[in-house]
Coordinates of N, CA and C and ligand atoms in Angstrom, one line a residue:
M15 N 67.0 -30.7 94.5 CA 67.9 -32.0 94.4 C 67.9 -32.5 95.8
S16 N 67.7 -33.7 95.7 CA 67.8 -34.6 96.9 C 69.1 -35.1 97.3
D17 N 70.2 -34.8 96.4 CA 71.7 -35.0 96.7 C 72.1 -33.9 97.6
I18 N 71.6 -32.9 97.9 CA 72.2 -31.8 98.5 C 72.1 -31.9 100.0
Q19 N 73.1 -31.8 100.7 CA 73.2 -31.7 102.2 C 73.4 -30.4 102.6
L20 N 72.4 -29.8 103.5 CA 72.5 -28.4 103.9 C 72.9 -28.5 105.4
S21 N 73.9 -27.8 105.9 CA 74.5 -27.8 107.2 C 74.4 -26.3 107.8
A22 N 73.7 -26.0 108.7 CA 73.3 -24.8 109.2 C 74.6 -24.4 110.2
S23 N 75.4 -23.3 109.6 CA 76.7 -22.8 110.5 C 76.2 -22.0 111.6
L24 N 76.4 -22.5 113.0 CA 75.8 -22.1 114.3 C 76.5 -20.5 114.4
I25 N 77.8 -20.0 114.0 CA 78.0 -18.9 114.4 C 77.4 -17.7 113.6
A26 N 76.5 -18.0 112.7 CA 75.6 -17.1 112.0 C 74.5 -16.8 112.9
A27 N 74.1 -17.7 113.8 CA 73.0 -17.7 114.6 C 72.8 -16.6 115.7
D28 N 71.8 -16.4 116.4 CA 71.7 -15.4 117.4 C 72.2 -16.2 118.6
F29 N 73.3 -15.9 119.3 CA 73.7 -16.6 120.4 C 73.0 -16.6 121.6
Y30 N 72.1 -15.4 121.7 CA 71.5 -15.3 122.7 C 70.3 -16.3 122.7
A31 N 70.0 -17.0 121.6 CA 68.8 -17.9 121.6 C 69.1 -19.0 120.5
L32 N 70.5 -19.7 121.0 CA 71.1 -20.8 120.1 C 70.2 -21.9 119.9
G33 N 69.6 -22.3 121.1 CA 68.8 -23.5 121.1 C 67.5 -23.3 120.3
E34 N 67.0 -21.9 120.3 CA 65.9 -21.8 119.5 C 66.3 -21.5 118.0
A35 N 67.5 -21.0 117.6 CA 68.0 -21.0 116.4 C 68.1 -22.5 115.6
I36 N 68.5 -23.3 116.4 CA 68.6 -24.7 116.0 C 67.6 -25.4 115.7
E37 N 66.5 -25.2 116.8 CA 65.2 -25.8 116.5 C 64.5 -25.2 115.4
K38 N 64.5 -24.0 114.9 CA 64.0 -23.3 113.7 C 64.8 -23.9 112.4
A39 N 66.1 -24.0 112.5 CA 66.9 -24.6 111.4 C 66.3 -25.9 111.1
C40 N 66.2 -26.7 112.0 CA 65.6 -28.0 112.0 C 64.3 -28.0 111.5
E41 N 63.6 -27.3 112.1 CA 62.0 -27.3 111.5 C 62.1 -27.0 110.0
A42 N 63.0 -25.9 109.7 CA 63.0 -25.5 108.4 C 63.6 -26.6 107.4
G43 N 64.2 -27.5 107.8 CA 64.6 -28.5 107.0 C 65.9 -28.8 106.6
V44 N 67.0 -28.2 107.6 CA 68.4 -28.4 107.3 C 68.6 -29.9 107.6
D45 N 69.7 -30.3 107.0 CA 70.3 -32.0 107.2 C 71.3 -32.1 108.4
G46 N 71.9 -30.9 108.8 CA 72.8 -30.9 110.0 C 73.0 -29.5 110.6
I47 N 73.8 -29.6 111.7 CA 74.3 -28.3 112.2 C 75.9 -28.3 112.1
H48 N 76.3 -27.1 111.7 CA 77.8 -27.0 111.7 C 78.3 -26.2 112.8
I49 N 79.2 -26.6 113.5 CA 79.7 -26.1 114.7 C 81.2 -25.5 114.3
D50 N 81.3 -24.1 114.1 CA 82.8 -23.7 114.0 C 83.5 -23.5 115.3
V51 N 84.5 -24.3 115.6 CA 85.3 -23.9 116.8 C 86.6 -23.2 116.6
M52 N 86.6 -21.9 116.8 CA 87.8 -21.1 116.6 C 88.4 -20.7 118.1
D53 N 89.7 -20.7 117.8 CA 90.5 -20.7 119.3 C 91.3 -19.4 119.5
H54 N 91.2 -18.7 118.4 CA 91.9 -17.1 118.3 C 93.6 -17.4 118.2
H55 N 94.0 -18.4 117.7 CA 95.1 -18.7 117.3 C 95.5 -19.1 115.9
F56 N 94.5 -20.2 115.4 CA 94.6 -20.6 113.9 C 93.9 -19.5 113.2
V57 N 92.8 -18.9 113.8 CA 92.0 -17.8 113.1 C 91.5 -16.9 114.2
P58 N 91.4 -15.5 113.6 CA 91.4 -14.2 114.4 C 90.0 -14.2 115.1
N59 N 89.6 -15.3 115.8 CA 88.3 -15.1 116.4 C 88.1 -16.3 117.3
L60 N 87.2 -16.1 118.4 CA 87.1 -17.1 119.3 C 85.6 -17.3 119.3
S61 N 85.4 -18.6 119.4 CA 83.7 -19.0 119.3 C 83.4 -20.0 120.4
I62 N 83.0 -21.1 120.1 CA 82.4 -22.0 121.1 C 83.3 -23.4 121.2
G63 N 83.1 -24.0 122.3 CA 83.7 -25.3 122.7 C 83.0 -26.4 122.9
P64 N 83.5 -27.4 123.2 CA 82.7 -28.9 123.5 C 81.6 -28.5 124.4
M65 N 82.0 -27.9 125.5 CA 80.8 -27.7 126.7 C 79.5 -27.2 125.9
V66 N 79.6 -26.2 125.1 CA 78.4 -25.7 124.3 C 77.7 -27.0 123.7
A67 N 78.6 -27.6 122.8 CA 78.3 -28.5 121.9 C 77.6 -29.9 123.0
E68 N 78.2 -30.0 124.0 CA 77.6 -30.9 125.1 C 76.0 -30.7 125.2
S69 N 75.7 -29.3 125.8 CA 74.6 -29.1 126.1 C 73.6 -29.0 125.0
L70 N 74.2 -28.9 123.8 CA 73.2 -28.8 122.5 C 72.8 -30.5 122.4
G71 N 73.8 -31.3 122.6 CA 73.8 -32.9 122.5 C 72.7 -33.3 123.4
K72 N 72.7 -32.7 124.6 CA 71.7 -33.2 125.8 C 70.3 -33.0 125.3
H73 N 70.1 -32.1 124.2 CA 68.7 -31.7 123.8 C 68.3 -32.6 122.6
H74 N 69.2 -33.6 122.3 CA 68.9 -34.5 121.3 C 68.4 -33.7 119.9
I75 N 69.4 -32.9 119.5 CA 69.1 -32.4 118.0 C 68.9 -33.4 117.2
P76 N 67.7 -33.4 116.3 CA 67.4 -34.3 115.4 C 68.3 -34.6 114.2
V77 N 69.3 -33.6 114.0 CA 70.1 -33.7 112.9 C 71.6 -33.9 113.4
P78 N 72.5 -34.5 112.5 CA 73.9 -34.6 113.0 C 74.8 -33.1 113.0
M79 N 75.5 -33.3 114.1 CA 76.5 -32.1 114.3 C 77.7 -32.3 113.7
D80 N 78.1 -31.4 112.7 CA 79.5 -31.6 112.1 C 80.3 -30.5 112.7
V81 N 81.4 -30.7 113.1 CA 82.3 -29.8 113.8 C 83.5 -29.6 113.1
H82 N 83.6 -28.2 112.9 CA 84.9 -27.7 112.0 C 85.8 -27.0 112.9
L83 N 87.0 -27.6 113.1 CA 88.1 -27.3 114.1 C 88.9 -26.3 113.5
M84 N 88.8 -25.2 113.9 CA 89.9 -24.0 113.5 C 90.7 -23.7 114.6
V85 N 91.7 -24.8 115.1 CA 92.3 -24.7 116.3 C 93.9 -25.1 116.1
T86 N 94.7 -24.7 116.9 CA 95.9 -25.2 116.7 C 96.4 -26.7 117.2
D87 N 95.6 -27.0 118.0 CA 95.6 -28.5 118.6 C 94.4 -29.4 118.5
P88 N 94.2 -29.8 117.0 CA 92.8 -30.6 117.0 C 92.6 -31.7 117.7
D89 N 93.7 -32.4 118.0 CA 93.6 -33.7 118.5 C 93.0 -33.7 120.1
A90 N 93.2 -32.4 120.7 CA 92.9 -32.2 122.0 C 91.2 -32.0 122.0
Y91 N 90.7 -31.7 120.8 CA 89.3 -31.4 120.8 C 88.4 -32.8 120.5
I92 N 89.1 -33.6 119.9 CA 88.3 -34.9 119.3 C 87.7 -35.6 120.5
E93 N 87.9 -36.1 121.4 CA 87.2 -36.8 122.5 C 86.1 -36.0 123.1
P94 N 86.4 -34.8 123.4 CA 85.2 -33.8 124.0 C 84.1 -33.7 123.0
F95 N 84.5 -33.5 121.8 CA 83.2 -33.5 120.8 C 82.8 -34.7 120.6
A96 N 83.5 -35.9 120.6 CA 82.8 -37.2 120.4 C 81.7 -37.4 121.6
K97 N 82.3 -36.9 122.7 CA 81.4 -37.1 124.1 C 80.2 -36.2 123.9
A98 N 80.4 -35.0 123.1 CA 79.2 -34.1 123.0 C 78.2 -34.7 122.0
G99 N 78.7 -35.5 121.2 CA 77.8 -36.0 120.4 C 77.9 -35.8 118.9
A100 N 79.0 -35.3 118.4 CA 79.3 -34.8 117.2 C 79.2 -35.9 116.4
S101 N 79.0 -36.0 115.0 CA 78.9 -37.0 114.1 C 80.2 -37.1 113.2
C102 N 80.6 -35.6 113.1 CA 81.8 -35.7 112.1 C 82.8 -34.4 112.6
V103 N 84.0 -34.5 112.3 CA 84.9 -33.6 112.8 C 85.8 -33.3 111.6
T104 N 85.9 -32.2 111.0 CA 86.9 -31.6 110.1 C 87.9 -30.9 110.9
F105 N 89.4 -30.8 110.2 CA 90.3 -30.0 110.7 C 91.0 -29.9 109.6
H106 N 92.0 -28.5 109.9 CA 92.9 -28.0 108.9 C 94.2 -28.9 109.0
P107 N 94.6 -29.6 107.9 CA 95.9 -30.2 107.9 C 97.1 -29.5 108.7
K108 N 97.3 -28.5 108.2 CA 98.5 -27.6 108.7 C 98.5 -27.4 110.1
T109 N 97.2 -27.8 110.9 CA 97.3 -27.5 112.3 C 97.8 -28.8 113.3
S110 N 97.8 -29.8 112.4 CA 98.1 -31.3 112.9 C 99.4 -31.8 112.5
A111 N 100.2 -32.2 113.7 CA 101.5 -32.7 113.5 C 101.6 -34.0 112.9
N112 N 100.4 -34.8 112.7 CA 100.3 -36.1 112.0 C 99.1 -36.0 111.6
V113 N 98.8 -35.7 110.3 CA 97.1 -35.7 109.8 C 96.8 -37.1 109.7
Q114 N 97.5 -38.0 109.3 CA 97.0 -39.5 109.2 C 96.6 -39.9 110.7
Q115 N 97.3 -39.5 111.6 CA 97.1 -40.0 113.2 C 95.8 -39.1 113.6
T116 N 95.8 -37.9 113.3 CA 94.5 -37.2 113.6 C 93.1 -37.8 113.0
L117 N 93.3 -38.0 111.8 CA 92.2 -38.6 111.0 C 91.8 -40.0 111.9
E118 N 92.8 -40.8 112.1 CA 92.6 -42.1 112.9 C 92.0 -42.0 114.2
I119 N 92.3 -40.9 115.0 CA 91.8 -40.7 116.3 C 90.3 -40.0 116.0
I120 N 90.0 -39.5 115.0 CA 88.6 -39.3 115.0 C 87.8 -40.3 114.9
K121 N 88.3 -41.2 113.9 CA 87.5 -42.4 113.5 C 87.4 -43.5 114.6
R122 N 88.5 -43.5 115.4 CA 88.4 -44.4 116.6 C 87.4 -43.8 117.5
A123 N 87.2 -42.6 117.5 CA 86.2 -42.1 118.5 C 84.7 -42.2 117.8
G124 N 84.8 -43.0 116.8 CA 83.3 -43.3 116.3 C 82.7 -42.0 115.5
M125 N 83.6 -41.1 114.9 CA 83.0 -40.2 113.9 C 83.6 -40.2 112.7
Q126 N 83.0 -39.5 111.7 CA 83.5 -39.3 110.4 C 84.5 -38.3 110.7
A127 N 85.5 -38.4 109.5 CA 86.5 -37.7 109.5 C 86.9 -37.0 108.4
G128 N 87.4 -35.8 108.4 CA 87.7 -34.9 107.1 C 88.7 -33.8 107.7
I129 N 89.0 -33.3 106.3 CA 90.1 -32.2 106.4 C 89.4 -30.9 105.7
A130 N 89.8 -29.9 106.4 CA 89.2 -28.6 105.8 C 90.4 -27.6 105.1
L131 N 90.3 -27.2 103.8 CA 91.3 -26.8 103.0 C 91.1 -25.1 102.8
N132 N 92.0 -24.3 103.3 CA 91.5 -22.7 103.0 C 91.8 -22.6 101.5
P133 N 91.4 -21.4 101.1 CA 91.4 -20.9 99.6 C 92.8 -20.8 98.9
D134 N 93.7 -20.7 99.8 CA 95.1 -20.9 99.2 C 95.8 -22.1 99.6
D135 N 95.1 -23.1 100.2 CA 95.9 -24.4 100.6 C 96.2 -25.1 99.4
S136 N 97.4 -26.1 99.3 CA 97.4 -27.0 98.4 C 96.4 -27.9 98.3
L137 N 96.2 -28.5 97.1 CA 95.0 -29.4 96.9 C 95.6 -30.8 96.8
T138 N 96.9 -30.7 97.3 CA 97.4 -32.3 97.3 C 97.1 -33.1 98.3
L139 N 96.5 -34.3 98.1 CA 96.2 -35.1 99.2 C 97.2 -36.2 99.5
D140 N 97.9 -36.3 100.7 CA 98.6 -37.5 100.9 C 98.1 -38.7 100.9
P141 N 98.5 -39.7 100.3 CA 98.0 -41.0 100.0 C 97.7 -41.7 101.5
S142 N 98.4 -41.4 102.6 CA 98.1 -42.0 103.8 C 96.7 -41.5 104.4
W143 N 96.3 -40.3 103.7 CA 95.1 -39.8 104.5 C 94.0 -40.4 103.8
L144 N 93.9 -40.9 102.7 CA 92.8 -41.2 101.7 C 92.0 -42.3 102.7
P145 N 92.4 -43.4 103.2 CA 91.7 -44.5 103.9 C 90.8 -44.1 105.0
H146 N 91.1 -43.0 105.6 CA 90.5 -42.4 106.8 C 89.5 -41.3 106.5
L147 N 89.4 -40.8 105.3 CA 89.0 -39.3 104.9 C 87.6 -39.9 104.4
D148 N 86.5 -39.0 105.2 CA 85.3 -39.1 104.7 C 84.5 -37.8 104.1
M149 N 85.4 -36.7 104.4 CA 84.9 -35.5 103.9 C 86.1 -34.6 103.7
I150 N 85.9 -33.6 102.5 CA 86.9 -32.7 102.5 C 86.2 -31.2 102.4
L151 N 86.4 -30.5 103.3 CA 85.6 -29.3 103.5 C 86.3 -28.2 102.8
M152 N 86.1 -27.7 101.8 CA 86.5 -26.7 100.8 C 86.2 -25.4 101.2
M153 N 87.1 -24.3 101.8 CA 86.8 -23.2 102.3 C 86.6 -22.3 101.1
S154 N 85.6 -21.6 100.9 CA 85.2 -20.5 100.1 C 85.2 -19.0 100.7
V155 N 85.6 -19.0 101.8 CA 86.2 -18.0 102.6 C 87.3 -18.0 103.3
H156 N 88.1 -17.0 103.7 CA 89.1 -17.2 104.6 C 88.5 -17.3 106.0
P157 N 89.0 -18.4 106.8 CA 88.2 -18.9 108.0 C 88.4 -17.7 109.1
G158 N 87.1 -17.7 109.7 CA 87.3 -16.8 111.1 C 86.0 -16.1 111.2
F159 N 85.2 -15.8 110.0 CA 83.9 -15.0 110.3 C 83.1 -15.7 109.3
C160 N 81.5 -15.3 109.9 CA 80.5 -15.6 108.7 C 80.2 -14.4 108.2
G161 N 79.2 -14.2 107.1 CA 78.9 -13.2 106.2 C 79.8 -12.9 105.4
Q162 N 80.9 -13.4 105.0 CA 82.2 -13.0 103.9 C 81.5 -13.4 102.7
L163 N 82.1 -12.8 101.5 CA 81.8 -13.0 100.3 C 82.5 -14.3 99.8
F164 N 81.8 -15.0 98.8 CA 82.5 -16.4 98.4 C 83.6 -15.9 97.5
I165 N 84.6 -16.6 97.5 CA 85.7 -16.6 96.6 C 85.6 -17.3 95.4
P166 N 85.3 -16.7 94.3 CA 85.1 -17.3 93.0 C 86.1 -18.3 92.7
K167 N 87.4 -18.3 92.9 CA 88.5 -19.3 92.4 C 88.0 -20.7 93.1
T168 N 87.4 -20.7 94.1 CA 87.1 -21.9 94.8 C 86.2 -22.9 94.0
L169 N 85.4 -22.4 92.9 CA 84.9 -23.2 92.0 C 85.9 -24.2 91.2
D170 N 87.0 -23.5 90.8 CA 87.9 -24.3 90.0 C 88.8 -25.3 90.9
R171 N 88.8 -24.6 92.3 CA 89.4 -25.6 93.2 C 88.4 -26.8 93.6
L172 N 87.3 -26.9 93.5 CA 86.1 -27.8 93.8 C 86.3 -28.9 92.6
S173 N 86.2 -28.2 91.4 CA 86.5 -29.2 90.2 C 87.7 -30.0 90.2
A174 N 88.8 -29.3 90.7 CA 90.0 -30.0 90.7 C 90.0 -31.1 91.6
M175 N 89.6 -30.8 92.8 CA 89.4 -31.9 94.0 C 88.7 -33.0 93.4
K176 N 87.5 -32.7 92.9 CA 86.6 -33.9 92.5 C 87.3 -34.7 91.4
A177 N 88.0 -34.0 90.6 CA 88.9 -34.8 89.7 C 89.9 -35.6 90.4
E178 N 90.5 -34.9 91.2 CA 91.5 -35.7 91.9 C 91.0 -36.8 92.7
L179 N 89.7 -36.8 93.5 CA 89.2 -37.9 94.3 C 88.6 -39.0 93.2
N180 N 88.2 -38.5 92.1 CA 87.9 -39.8 91.2 C 89.1 -40.4 90.6
A181 N 90.2 -39.7 90.6 CA 91.5 -40.4 89.9 C 92.2 -41.1 91.0
R182 N 91.6 -40.9 92.1 CA 92.3 -41.6 93.4 C 91.4 -42.8 93.8
S183 N 90.3 -43.2 93.0 CA 89.1 -43.8 93.3 C 88.5 -43.8 94.6
A184 N 88.6 -42.1 94.9 CA 88.1 -42.0 96.4 C 86.9 -40.9 96.1
S185 N 85.9 -41.4 95.2 CA 84.6 -40.6 94.9 C 83.8 -40.7 96.1
H186 N 84.0 -41.7 96.9 CA 83.2 -41.8 98.2 C 83.2 -40.6 99.0
V187 N 84.4 -39.8 99.2 CA 84.7 -38.8 99.9 C 83.7 -37.7 99.8
C188 N 82.8 -37.2 100.8 CA 81.9 -36.2 100.5 C 82.7 -34.9 100.3
L189 N 82.3 -34.1 99.2 CA 82.9 -32.9 98.8 C 82.0 -31.7 99.3
A190 N 82.6 -31.0 100.5 CA 81.7 -30.1 101.1 C 82.4 -28.6 100.7
I191 N 81.5 -27.6 101.1 CA 82.0 -26.3 100.8 C 81.4 -25.3 101.9
D192 N 82.3 -24.5 102.4 CA 82.0 -23.7 103.5 C 82.4 -22.3 103.5
G193 N 81.2 -21.4 103.2 CA 81.6 -19.9 103.4 C 81.0 -19.1 102.1
G194 N 80.1 -18.2 102.4 CA 79.5 -17.4 101.5 C 78.5 -18.1 100.4
I195 N 78.0 -19.4 101.0 CA 76.9 -20.2 100.4 C 75.5 -19.4 100.6
N196 N 74.9 -19.2 99.1 CA 73.6 -18.9 99.1 C 72.8 -19.0 97.9
V197 N 71.9 -18.7 97.5 CA 71.0 -19.1 96.3 C 71.8 -18.8 95.1
E198 N 72.7 -17.8 94.9 CA 73.4 -17.6 93.7 C 74.7 -18.6 93.8
T199 N 75.4 -18.7 95.0 CA 76.4 -19.5 94.8 C 76.7 -21.1 94.9
L200 N 75.2 -21.4 95.6 CA 75.2 -22.7 95.8 C 75.1 -23.6 94.4
P201 N 74.3 -23.2 93.5 CA 74.4 -24.0 92.3 C 75.6 -24.0 91.4
K202 N 76.3 -23.1 91.7 CA 77.6 -23.0 91.0 C 78.6 -24.1 91.6
A203 N 78.5 -24.1 92.9 CA 79.4 -25.1 93.7 C 78.9 -26.6 93.4
Y204 N 77.5 -26.6 93.4 CA 76.9 -28.0 93.0 C 77.4 -28.5 91.7
E205 N 77.4 -27.5 90.6 CA 78.0 -27.8 89.4 C 79.3 -28.1 89.4
A206 N 80.1 -27.6 90.2 CA 81.6 -28.0 90.4 C 82.1 -29.2 91.2
G207 N 80.9 -29.8 91.8 CA 81.1 -31.0 92.5 C 80.7 -31.2 93.8
A208 N 80.4 -29.9 94.5 CA 80.1 -30.1 95.9 C 78.8 -30.8 96.2
R209 N 78.4 -31.3 97.1 CA 77.3 -32.2 97.7 C 76.7 -31.6 99.0
F210 N 77.8 -31.1 99.8 CA 77.4 -30.8 101.2 C 77.8 -29.3 101.5
F211 N 76.8 -28.5 101.8 CA 76.9 -27.0 101.9 C 76.7 -26.5 103.2
V212 N 77.6 -25.9 103.7 CA 77.6 -25.2 105.0 C 77.0 -23.8 104.6
V213 N 76.0 -23.5 105.4 CA 75.2 -22.0 105.4 C 75.0 -21.4 106.5
G214 N 75.6 -20.2 106.6 CA 75.5 -19.5 107.7 C 74.6 -18.4 107.8
S215 N 75.0 -17.3 107.1 CA 74.3 -16.0 107.2 C 73.1 -16.1 106.2
A216 N 73.3 -16.7 105.0 CA 72.2 -17.0 104.1 C 71.1 -17.5 104.7
L217 N 71.2 -18.4 105.7 CA 70.2 -19.2 106.3 C 69.7 -18.3 107.6
F218 N 70.4 -18.1 108.5 CA 70.3 -17.4 109.7 C 69.8 -15.8 109.5
G219 N 70.1 -15.3 108.5 CA 69.8 -14.0 108.2 C 68.3 -13.9 107.5
A220 N 67.6 -15.1 107.2 CA 66.5 -15.2 106.5 C 65.4 -14.8 107.6
D221 N 64.2 -14.1 107.0 CA 63.0 -14.0 108.0 C 62.2 -15.2 108.0
D222 N 62.1 -15.8 106.8 CA 61.5 -17.3 106.8 C 62.5 -18.3 106.4
L223 N 63.1 -19.0 107.5 CA 64.0 -20.0 107.2 C 63.5 -21.1 106.4
E224 N 62.4 -21.4 106.4 CA 61.8 -22.8 105.7 C 61.8 -22.3 104.2
A225 N 61.3 -21.2 103.9 CA 61.3 -20.7 102.5 C 62.9 -20.6 102.0
R226 N 63.6 -20.1 102.9 CA 65.3 -20.2 102.5 C 65.7 -21.4 102.2
V227 N 65.4 -22.4 103.0 CA 66.0 -23.7 102.6 C 65.4 -24.2 101.5
S228 N 64.1 -23.9 101.3 CA 63.6 -24.5 99.8 C 64.3 -23.8 98.6
A229 N 64.4 -22.5 98.8 CA 65.2 -21.7 97.9 C 66.6 -22.1 97.5
L230 N 67.2 -22.4 98.8 CA 68.7 -23.0 98.5 C 68.5 -24.4 97.8
R231 N 67.4 -25.4 98.2 CA 67.6 -26.7 97.5 C 67.1 -26.6 96.2
G232 N 66.2 -25.4 95.9 CA 65.7 -25.4 94.6 C 66.4 -24.6 93.7
S233 N 67.6 -24.0 94.0 CA 68.5 -23.2 93.3 C 69.4 -24.0 92.4
V234 N 69.3 -25.5 92.5 CA 69.8 -26.4 91.8 C 68.8 -27.1 90.8
T235 N 68.8 -26.7 89.7 CA 67.7 -27.0 88.8 C 68.0 -28.3 87.9
S236 N 69.4 -28.4 87.5 CA 69.8 -29.5 86.4 C 69.3 -30.7 86.9
Ligands
DX5_274 C1 84.0 -19.5 108.4 C2 83.1 -20.7 108.9 C3 82.0 -21.0 108.1 C4 81.1 -19.6 108.1 C5 79.8 -19.7 107.3 O1 85.4 -19.7 109.1 O2 84.0 -21.8 108.8 O3 81.4 -22.0 108.7 O4 80.6 -19.3 109.4 O5 79.1 -18.8 107.4 P1 78.6 -18.0 105.9 O6 77.6 -18.7 105.2 O7 77.7 -16.8 106.5 O8 79.7 -17.5 105.2
ZN275 ZN1 82.8 -23.7 109.1

């Protein structure tokens, strides 16, 4: 399916050889690189920050970098990741004092803006967010770690969010899913309305990344 966007989640890669992992993922045909930023406050893990993204950006990665902020102060990270060359920033609404303002700051920095919703978060979208929203990242695991199992109820949440976006004449907003995506879960999420898939372990855990990318794309047959 050509309308599938695959974004390789870096925290599932070998950090000893991050650049090589990115090159392999790009050669394998992914559409983007997903950078999970964790501050050990909002989620029980600590990952990478703008400095790493900046060094990746200097090597002119051939695909866009989408940054997933799992931090208690998202506004502080927007400018540094814009400078690092990120194309999109998503953040969790509950971490922002003013979601509309955070979205606006991301857009003013020249990037696409999105919100990330945890498996138990409300699906209610504040009308003030919609004019600035490019992506909704639906978490299909509880954030903090790669290699977790897909939470099945996410499929109903995806369908409900798709319906909500259509009802709000906001079907242009990219519906993305993040966590436990593999050849079994991807087609189910596609069926429920997702078109942007963050893949970590299912990609970087493969011996043949190109074959795995093809299998992921080929898993949607309809
Ligand atoms: C979890 C992260 C996800 C995760 C994806 O907090 O946001 O991006 O690393 O990895 P897999 O595909 O292994 O669940
Ligand atoms: Zn993520």
